[in-house]
PDB file of C-alpha atoms in Angstrom:
ATOM      1  CA  MET T1137       4.504  12.971   5.661  1.00 89.00           C
ATOM      2  CA  LYS T1138       8.112  12.659   6.322  1.00 90.00           C
ATOM      3  CA  ARG T1139       8.702   9.260   4.555  1.00 91.00           C
ATOM      4  CA  LEU T1140       6.696  10.809   1.733  1.00 91.00           C
ATOM      5  CA  ASN T1141       8.913  14.092   1.868  1.00 95.00           C
ATOM      6  CA  VAL T1142       5.624  16.357   1.703  1.00 95.00           C
ATOM      7  CA  ASP T1143       4.213  18.913   4.296  1.00 95.00           C
ATOM      8  CA  TYR T1144       0.927  17.521   3.873  1.00 96.00           C
ATOM      9  CA  VAL T1145      -0.849  14.963   2.268  1.00 96.00           C
ATOM     10  CA  ASP T1146      -3.809  15.723  -0.382  1.00 96.00           C
ATOM     11  CA  LEU T1147      -5.821  12.923   0.350  1.00 96.00           C
ATOM     12  CA  MET T1148      -5.955  10.388   3.186  1.00 96.00           C
ATOM     13  CA  PHE T1149      -8.182   7.230   3.205  1.00 95.00           C
ATOM     14  CA  LEU T1150      -9.541   5.090   6.098  1.00 95.00           C
ATOM     15  CA  HIS T1151      -9.252   1.900   3.787  1.00 90.00           C
ATOM     16  CA  GLN T1152     -11.636  -0.126   6.061  1.00 87.00           C
ATOM     17  CA  PRO T1153     -13.951  -0.214   8.601  1.00 90.00           C
ATOM     18  CA  ALA T1154     -12.182  -2.561  10.686  1.00 89.00           C
ATOM     19  CA  GLY T1155     -10.503  -2.296  14.252  1.00 88.00           C
ATOM     20  CA  ASN T1156     -11.200   0.793  16.027  1.00 92.00           C
ATOM     21  CA  TRP T1157     -11.602   2.630  12.884  1.00 94.00           C
ATOM     22  CA  GLU T1158     -13.564   5.205  14.925  1.00 96.00           C
ATOM     23  CA  ALA T1159     -10.419   6.582  16.758  1.00 96.00           C
ATOM     24  CA  GLY T1160      -8.799   6.589  13.201  1.00 95.00           C
ATOM     25  CA  TYR T1161     -11.401   8.415  11.655  1.00 97.00           C
ATOM     26  CA  LYS T1162     -11.225  10.855  14.687  1.00 98.00           C
ATOM     27  CA  ASN T1163      -6.880  11.006  14.283  1.00 97.00           C
ATOM     28  CA  LEU T1164      -7.755  11.963  10.063  1.00 98.00           C
ATOM     29  CA  GLU T1165     -10.126  14.607  11.520  1.00 98.00           C
ATOM     30  CA  LYS T1166      -7.059  16.005  13.901  1.00 98.00           C
ATOM     31  CA  ALA T1167      -4.742  15.757  10.972  1.00 97.00           C
ATOM     32  CA  TYR T1168      -7.148  17.692   8.765  1.00 98.00           C
ATOM     33  CA  LYS T1169      -7.873  20.587  11.284  1.00 98.00           C
ATOM     34  CA  GLU T1170      -4.014  20.719  11.619  1.00 97.00           C
ATOM     35  CA  GLY T1171      -3.303  21.009   7.680  1.00 97.00           C
ATOM     36  CA  LYS T1172      -1.771  17.756   7.427  1.00 97.00           C
ATOM     37  CA  ILE T1173      -3.959  16.419   5.204  1.00 97.00           C
ATOM     38  CA  LYS T1174      -6.398  18.358   2.897  1.00 97.00           C
ATOM     39  CA  ALA T1175      -9.379  15.566   2.562  1.00 97.00           C
ATOM     40  CA  ILE T1176     -10.599  12.743   4.338  1.00 98.00           C
ATOM     41  CA  GLY T1177     -11.688   9.602   2.228  1.00 97.00           C
ATOM     42  CA  ILE T1178     -13.036   6.408   3.420  1.00 97.00           C
ATOM     43  CA  SER T1179     -13.114   3.482   1.884  1.00 94.00           C
ATOM     44  CA  ASN T1180     -15.403   0.177   1.954  1.00 88.00           C
ATOM     45  CA  PHE T1181     -17.745   1.819   4.588  1.00 91.00           C
ATOM     46  CA  HIS T1182     -21.528   0.116   4.274  1.00 89.00           C
ATOM     47  CA  ASP T1183     -24.505  -0.413   6.350  1.00 88.00           C
ATOM     48  CA  GLU T1184     -24.550   0.408   9.989  1.00 91.00           C
ATOM     49  CA  LYS T1185     -20.903   1.291   9.796  1.00 92.00           C
ATOM     50  CA  LEU T1186     -21.354   4.180   7.598  1.00 95.00           C
ATOM     51  CA  ASN T1187     -24.171   5.285   9.182  1.00 95.00           C
ATOM     52  CA  LYS T1188     -22.200   5.461  12.417  1.00 96.00           C
ATOM     53  CA  LEU T1189     -19.531   7.110  10.810  1.00 97.00           C
ATOM     54  CA  LEU T1190     -21.506  10.075   8.949  1.00 97.00           C
ATOM     55  CA  GLU T1191     -23.240  10.449  12.436  1.00 97.00           C
ATOM     56  CA  MET T1192     -19.937  10.989  14.542  1.00 97.00           C
ATOM     57  CA  ALA T1193     -18.065  12.385  12.305  1.00 97.00           C
ATOM     58  CA  GLU T1194     -17.501  16.124  12.711  1.00 97.00           C
ATOM     59  CA  ILE T1195     -15.783  16.507   9.485  1.00 97.00           C
ATOM     60  CA  LYS T1196     -17.858  14.497   6.920  1.00 97.00           C
ATOM     61  CA  PRO T1197     -15.703  12.430   4.128  1.00 98.00           C
ATOM     62  CA  GLN T1198     -14.905  14.304   1.253  1.00 98.00           C
ATOM     63  CA  VAL T1199     -14.539  11.109  -0.995  1.00 98.00           C
ATOM     64  CA  MET T1200     -16.035   7.719  -0.559  1.00 97.00           C
ATOM     65  CA  GLN T1201     -14.079   4.951  -2.277  1.00 96.00           C
ATOM     66  CA  VAL T1202     -16.654   1.963  -3.336  1.00 95.00           C
ATOM     67  CA  GLU T1203     -17.539  -0.178  -5.988  1.00 95.00           C
ATOM     68  CA  ALA T1204     -19.002   1.490  -8.838  1.00 96.00           C
ATOM     69  CA  HIS T1205     -19.783   0.916 -12.424  1.00 97.00           C
ATOM     70  CA  PRO T1206     -22.865   0.702 -14.810  1.00 98.00           C
ATOM     71  CA  TYR T1207     -23.915  -2.575 -13.449  1.00 98.00           C
ATOM     72  CA  TYR T1208     -23.757  -1.298  -9.802  1.00 97.00           C
ATOM     73  CA  PRO T1209     -24.036   2.574 -10.218  1.00 97.00           C
ATOM     74  CA  GLN T1210     -24.578   3.155  -6.072  1.00 96.00           C
ATOM     75  CA  THR T1211     -27.694   5.132  -6.860  1.00 95.00           C
ATOM     76  CA  GLU T1212     -28.649   4.653  -3.061  1.00 95.00           C
ATOM     77  CA  LEU T1213     -25.630   5.613  -1.759  1.00 96.00           C
ATOM     78  CA  LYS T1214     -25.108   8.648  -3.555  1.00 96.00           C
ATOM     79  CA  LYS T1215     -28.563   9.753  -2.011  1.00 95.00           C
ATOM     80  CA  ILE T1216     -27.081   9.079   1.588  1.00 95.00           C
ATOM     81  CA  LEU T1217     -23.861  10.972   0.645  1.00 96.00           C
ATOM     82  CA  LYS T1218     -25.332  14.082  -1.382  1.00 96.00           C
ATOM     83  CA  PRO T1219     -26.226  16.052   1.622  1.00 96.00           C
ATOM     84  CA  TYR T1220     -22.691  16.117   2.979  1.00 96.00           C
ATOM     85  CA  GLY T1221     -20.918  16.820  -0.618  1.00 95.00           C
ATOM     86  CA  THR T1222     -19.250  13.342  -0.326  1.00 97.00           C
ATOM     87  CA  ARG T1223     -18.105  12.034  -3.793  1.00 97.00           C
ATOM     88  CA  ILE T1224     -17.893   8.454  -5.007  1.00 97.00           C
ATOM     89  CA  MET T1225     -14.468   7.464  -6.136  1.00 97.00           C
ATOM     90  CA  ALA T1226     -15.337   4.087  -8.204  1.00 96.00           C
ATOM     91  CA  TRP T1227     -13.143   1.251  -7.969  1.00 91.00           C
ATOM     92  CA  TYR T1228     -13.847  -1.841 -10.638  1.00 93.00           C
ATOM     93  CA  PRO T1229     -14.900   1.363 -12.510  1.00 95.00           C
ATOM     94  CA  LEU T1230     -15.302  -1.091 -15.526  1.00 95.00           C
ATOM     95  CA  GLY T1231     -16.605  -4.056 -13.587  1.00 93.00           C
ATOM     96  CA  HIS T1232     -13.786  -5.767 -12.649  1.00 90.00           C
ATOM     97  CA  GLY T1233     -13.058  -6.144 -16.737  1.00 87.00           C
ATOM     98  CA  ASP T1234     -16.290  -8.083 -17.076  1.00 93.00           C
ATOM     99  CA  LYS T1235     -16.475  -8.589 -20.783  1.00 96.00           C
ATOM    100  CA  SER T1236     -20.524  -8.734 -20.706  1.00 96.00           C
ATOM    101  CA  LEU T1237     -20.488  -5.340 -19.138  1.00 97.00           C
ATOM    102  CA  ILE T1238     -17.821  -3.842 -21.469  1.00 96.00           C
ATOM    103  CA  GLN T1239     -19.676  -5.303 -24.585  1.00 97.00           C
ATOM    104  CA  GLU T1240     -23.422  -4.149 -23.613  1.00 97.00           C
ATOM    105  CA  PRO T1241     -24.888  -3.164 -26.715  1.00 98.00           C
ATOM    106  CA  ILE T1242     -25.662   0.516 -25.322  1.00 98.00           C
ATOM    107  CA  PHE T1243     -21.854   0.697 -25.187  1.00 98.00           C
ATOM    108  CA  THR T1244     -20.983  -0.532 -28.418  1.00 98.00           C
ATOM    109  CA  LYS T1245     -23.593   1.894 -30.108  1.00 98.00           C
ATOM    110  CA  LEU T1246     -22.522   4.803 -28.258  1.00 98.00           C
ATOM    111  CA  ALA T1247     -18.651   3.790 -29.212  1.00 98.00           C
ATOM    112  CA  GLU T1248     -19.750   3.960 -32.920  1.00 98.00           C
ATOM    113  CA  LYS T1249     -21.357   7.248 -32.758  1.00 98.00           C
ATOM    114  CA  TYR T1250     -18.495   8.833 -31.048  1.00 98.00           C
ATOM    115  CA  GLY T1251     -15.738   7.310 -32.311  1.00 98.00           C
ATOM    116  CA  LYS T1252     -14.479   5.800 -28.905  1.00 98.00           C
ATOM    117  CA  SER T1253     -14.285   2.548 -27.538  1.00 97.00           C
ATOM    118  CA  ASN T1254     -16.930   1.014 -25.240  1.00 98.00           C
ATOM    119  CA  VAL T1255     -14.453   1.468 -22.295  1.00 97.00           C
ATOM    120  CA  GLN T1256     -14.082   5.235 -23.073  1.00 98.00           C
ATOM    121  CA  ILE T1257     -17.843   5.654 -23.006  1.00 98.00           C
ATOM    122  CA  ILE T1258     -17.911   3.639 -19.584  1.00 98.00           C
ATOM    123  CA  LEU T1259     -15.372   5.907 -18.249  1.00 98.00           C
ATOM    124  CA  ARG T1260     -17.285   9.083 -19.867  1.00 98.00           C
ATOM    125  CA  TRP T1261     -20.512   7.732 -17.953  1.00 98.00           C
ATOM    126  CA  HIS T1262     -18.600   7.952 -14.922  1.00 98.00           C
ATOM    127  CA  ILE T1263     -17.300  11.522 -15.267  1.00 97.00           C
ATOM    128  CA  GLN T1264     -20.981  12.612 -16.152  1.00 98.00           C
ATOM    129  CA  GLU T1265     -22.370  10.705 -13.074  1.00 97.00           C
ATOM    130  CA  GLY T1266     -19.875  12.599 -11.070  1.00 96.00           C
ATOM    131  CA  ASN T1267     -17.831   9.890  -9.864  1.00 97.00           C
ATOM    132  CA  ILE T1268     -14.014  10.200  -9.682  1.00 96.00           C
ATOM    133  CA  VAL T1269     -12.633   7.796 -11.699  1.00 95.00           C
ATOM    134  CA  ILE T1270      -9.042   6.496 -12.052  1.00 87.00           C
ATOM    135  CA  PRO T1271      -9.127   3.215 -13.891  1.00 87.00           C
ATOM    136  CA  GLY T1272      -5.754   1.192 -13.327  1.00 83.00           C
ATOM    137  CA  SER T1273      -3.791  -0.337 -16.537  1.00 86.00           C
ATOM    138  CA  THR T1274      -0.035  -0.839 -16.994  1.00 90.00           C
ATOM    139  CA  ASN T1275      -0.527  -0.914 -20.744  1.00 91.00           C
ATOM    140  CA  PRO T1276       0.907   2.962 -22.227  1.00 93.00           C
ATOM    141  CA  ALA T1277      -1.888   2.584 -24.676  1.00 94.00           C
ATOM    142  CA  HIS T1278      -4.739   1.889 -22.380  1.00 92.00           C
ATOM    143  CA  ILE T1279      -3.428   4.603 -20.115  1.00 92.00           C
ATOM    144  CA  LYS T1280      -3.597   7.281 -23.087  1.00 94.00           C
ATOM    145  CA  SER T1281      -7.103   5.829 -24.130  1.00 94.00           C
ATOM    146  CA  ASN T1282      -8.781   5.904 -21.043  1.00 94.00           C
ATOM    147  CA  ALA T1283      -7.474   9.687 -20.795  1.00 94.00           C
ATOM    148  CA  ASP T1284      -9.204  10.421 -23.909  1.00 96.00           C
ATOM    149  CA  ILE T1285     -12.879  11.145 -22.685  1.00 97.00           C
ATOM    150  CA  PHE T1286     -13.241  14.909 -22.865  1.00 97.00           C
ATOM    151  CA  ASP T1287     -13.832  15.542 -26.322  1.00 97.00           C
ATOM    152  CA  PHE T1288     -17.482  14.705 -26.187  1.00 98.00           C
ATOM    153  CA  SER T1289     -20.595  14.352 -23.468  1.00 98.00           C
ATOM    154  CA  LEU T1290     -23.263  11.654 -23.531  1.00 98.00           C
ATOM    155  CA  THR T1291     -26.654  13.252 -23.881  1.00 98.00           C
ATOM    156  CA  ASP T1292     -29.287  12.770 -21.155  1.00 98.00           C
ATOM    157  CA  GLU T1293     -31.179  10.457 -23.000  1.00 98.00           C
ATOM    158  CA  GLU T1294     -28.011   8.274 -23.542  1.00 98.00           C
ATOM    159  CA  MET T1295     -27.206   8.515 -19.574  1.00 98.00           C
ATOM    160  CA  ALA T1296     -30.925   7.108 -19.060  1.00 98.00           C
ATOM    161  CA  GLU T1297     -30.237   4.479 -21.406  1.00 98.00           C
ATOM    162  CA  ILE T1298     -27.406   3.693 -19.596  1.00 98.00           C
ATOM    163  CA  ALA T1299     -29.006   3.499 -16.317  1.00 97.00           C
ATOM    164  CA  LYS T1300     -31.080   0.623 -17.673  1.00 97.00           C
ATOM    165  CA  VAL T1301     -28.154  -1.657 -17.779  1.00 97.00           C
ATOM    166  CA  ASN T1302     -28.012  -1.528 -13.694  1.00 97.00           C
ATOM    167  CA  LYS T1303     -28.049  -5.053 -12.712  1.00 96.00           C
ATOM    168  CA  ASN T1304     -27.523  -4.398  -8.895  1.00 94.00           C
ATOM    169  CA  LYS T1305     -24.237  -6.883  -9.653  1.00 94.00           C
ATOM    170  CA  ARG T1306     -21.447  -6.603  -7.448  1.00 92.00           C
ATOM    171  CA  TYR T1307     -17.980  -8.111  -7.682  1.00 91.00           C
ATOM    172  CA  TYR T1308     -16.935  -7.890  -4.331  1.00 86.00           C
ATOM    173  CA  ILE T1309     -18.984  -8.591  -1.397  1.00 83.00           C
ATOM    174  CA  PRO T1310     -18.362  -6.673   1.958  1.00 78.00           C
ATOM    175  CA  ASP T1311     -17.851  -9.361   4.567  1.00 78.00           C
ATOM    176  CA  ASP T1312     -17.343  -8.033   8.405  1.00 79.00           C
ATOM    177  CA  ALA T1313     -14.617 -10.824   9.028  1.00 81.00           C
ATOM    178  CA  LYS T1314     -12.351  -9.933   6.131  1.00 78.00           C
ATOM    179  CA  GLU T1315     -12.498  -6.322   6.947  1.00 78.00           C
ATOM    180  CA  GLU T1316     -11.654  -7.382  10.695  1.00 79.00           C
ATOM    181  CA  ALA T1317      -8.862  -9.416   9.373  1.00 78.00           C
ATOM    182  CA  TYR T1318      -7.273  -6.074   7.801  1.00 72.00           C
ATOM    183  CA  ALA T1319      -7.169  -4.395  11.024  1.00 72.00           C
ATOM    184  CA  SER T1320      -4.791  -6.972  12.317  1.00 76.00           C
ATOM    185  CA  MET T1321      -2.564  -6.940   9.129  1.00 74.00           C
ATOM    186  CA  GLU T1322       1.619  -6.431   9.885  1.00 76.00           C
ATOM    187  CA  MET T1323       2.907  -3.587   7.819  1.00 70.00           C
ATOM    188  CA  ASP T1324       6.907  -3.809   7.324  1.00 72.00           C
ATOM    189  CA  PHE T1325       7.368  -0.342   6.148  1.00 64.00           C
ATOM    190  CA  ASP T1326      11.629  -1.191   6.543  1.00 68.00           C
ATOM    191  CA  SER T1327      11.820  -3.367   3.586  1.00 63.00           C
ATOM    192  CA  GLN T1328       9.849  -0.657   1.503  1.00 57.00           C
ATOM    193  CA  LYS T1329      12.620   1.682   1.584  1.00 52.00           C
TER     194      LYS T1329
END
């Protein structure tokens, strides 16, 4: 907080279930109780590590950042998280830019109907799915276009049609060994000043 020159942080993530992540999560809970952070997030937790966290957590995570897009909508994960009120924050919201996903016929059809782009239809789908979605771009035109999704809504029937493109396809496969490697990464905060 000192480096950021703030009194609190809105949302703090435990990014990987690696190393002594249990102690890391307890520290986030402590910071939350002290008012230093307003919400706790987790990223990339899965399977038994997610189950262990949900069992041990006194304060359940408010946000879970995971890969989510129409080819991999995280339907089962949402069922697991629903009792806790935990929201999905989608990364790879456009399927890592996969043209086959973006050019699915349903998105082209809806883009024509609403006068939007296929990408805007996918982003609107995320919003209506209840996902937090922050698509990354350095292109100012794309950034502006990505935000122009609040002047229309997809119907229930259209959402059901989009659900049919689910291929259970991931672009990132969780790997315990990679996750553990993150725990020993060296951070040089002095060079970032």
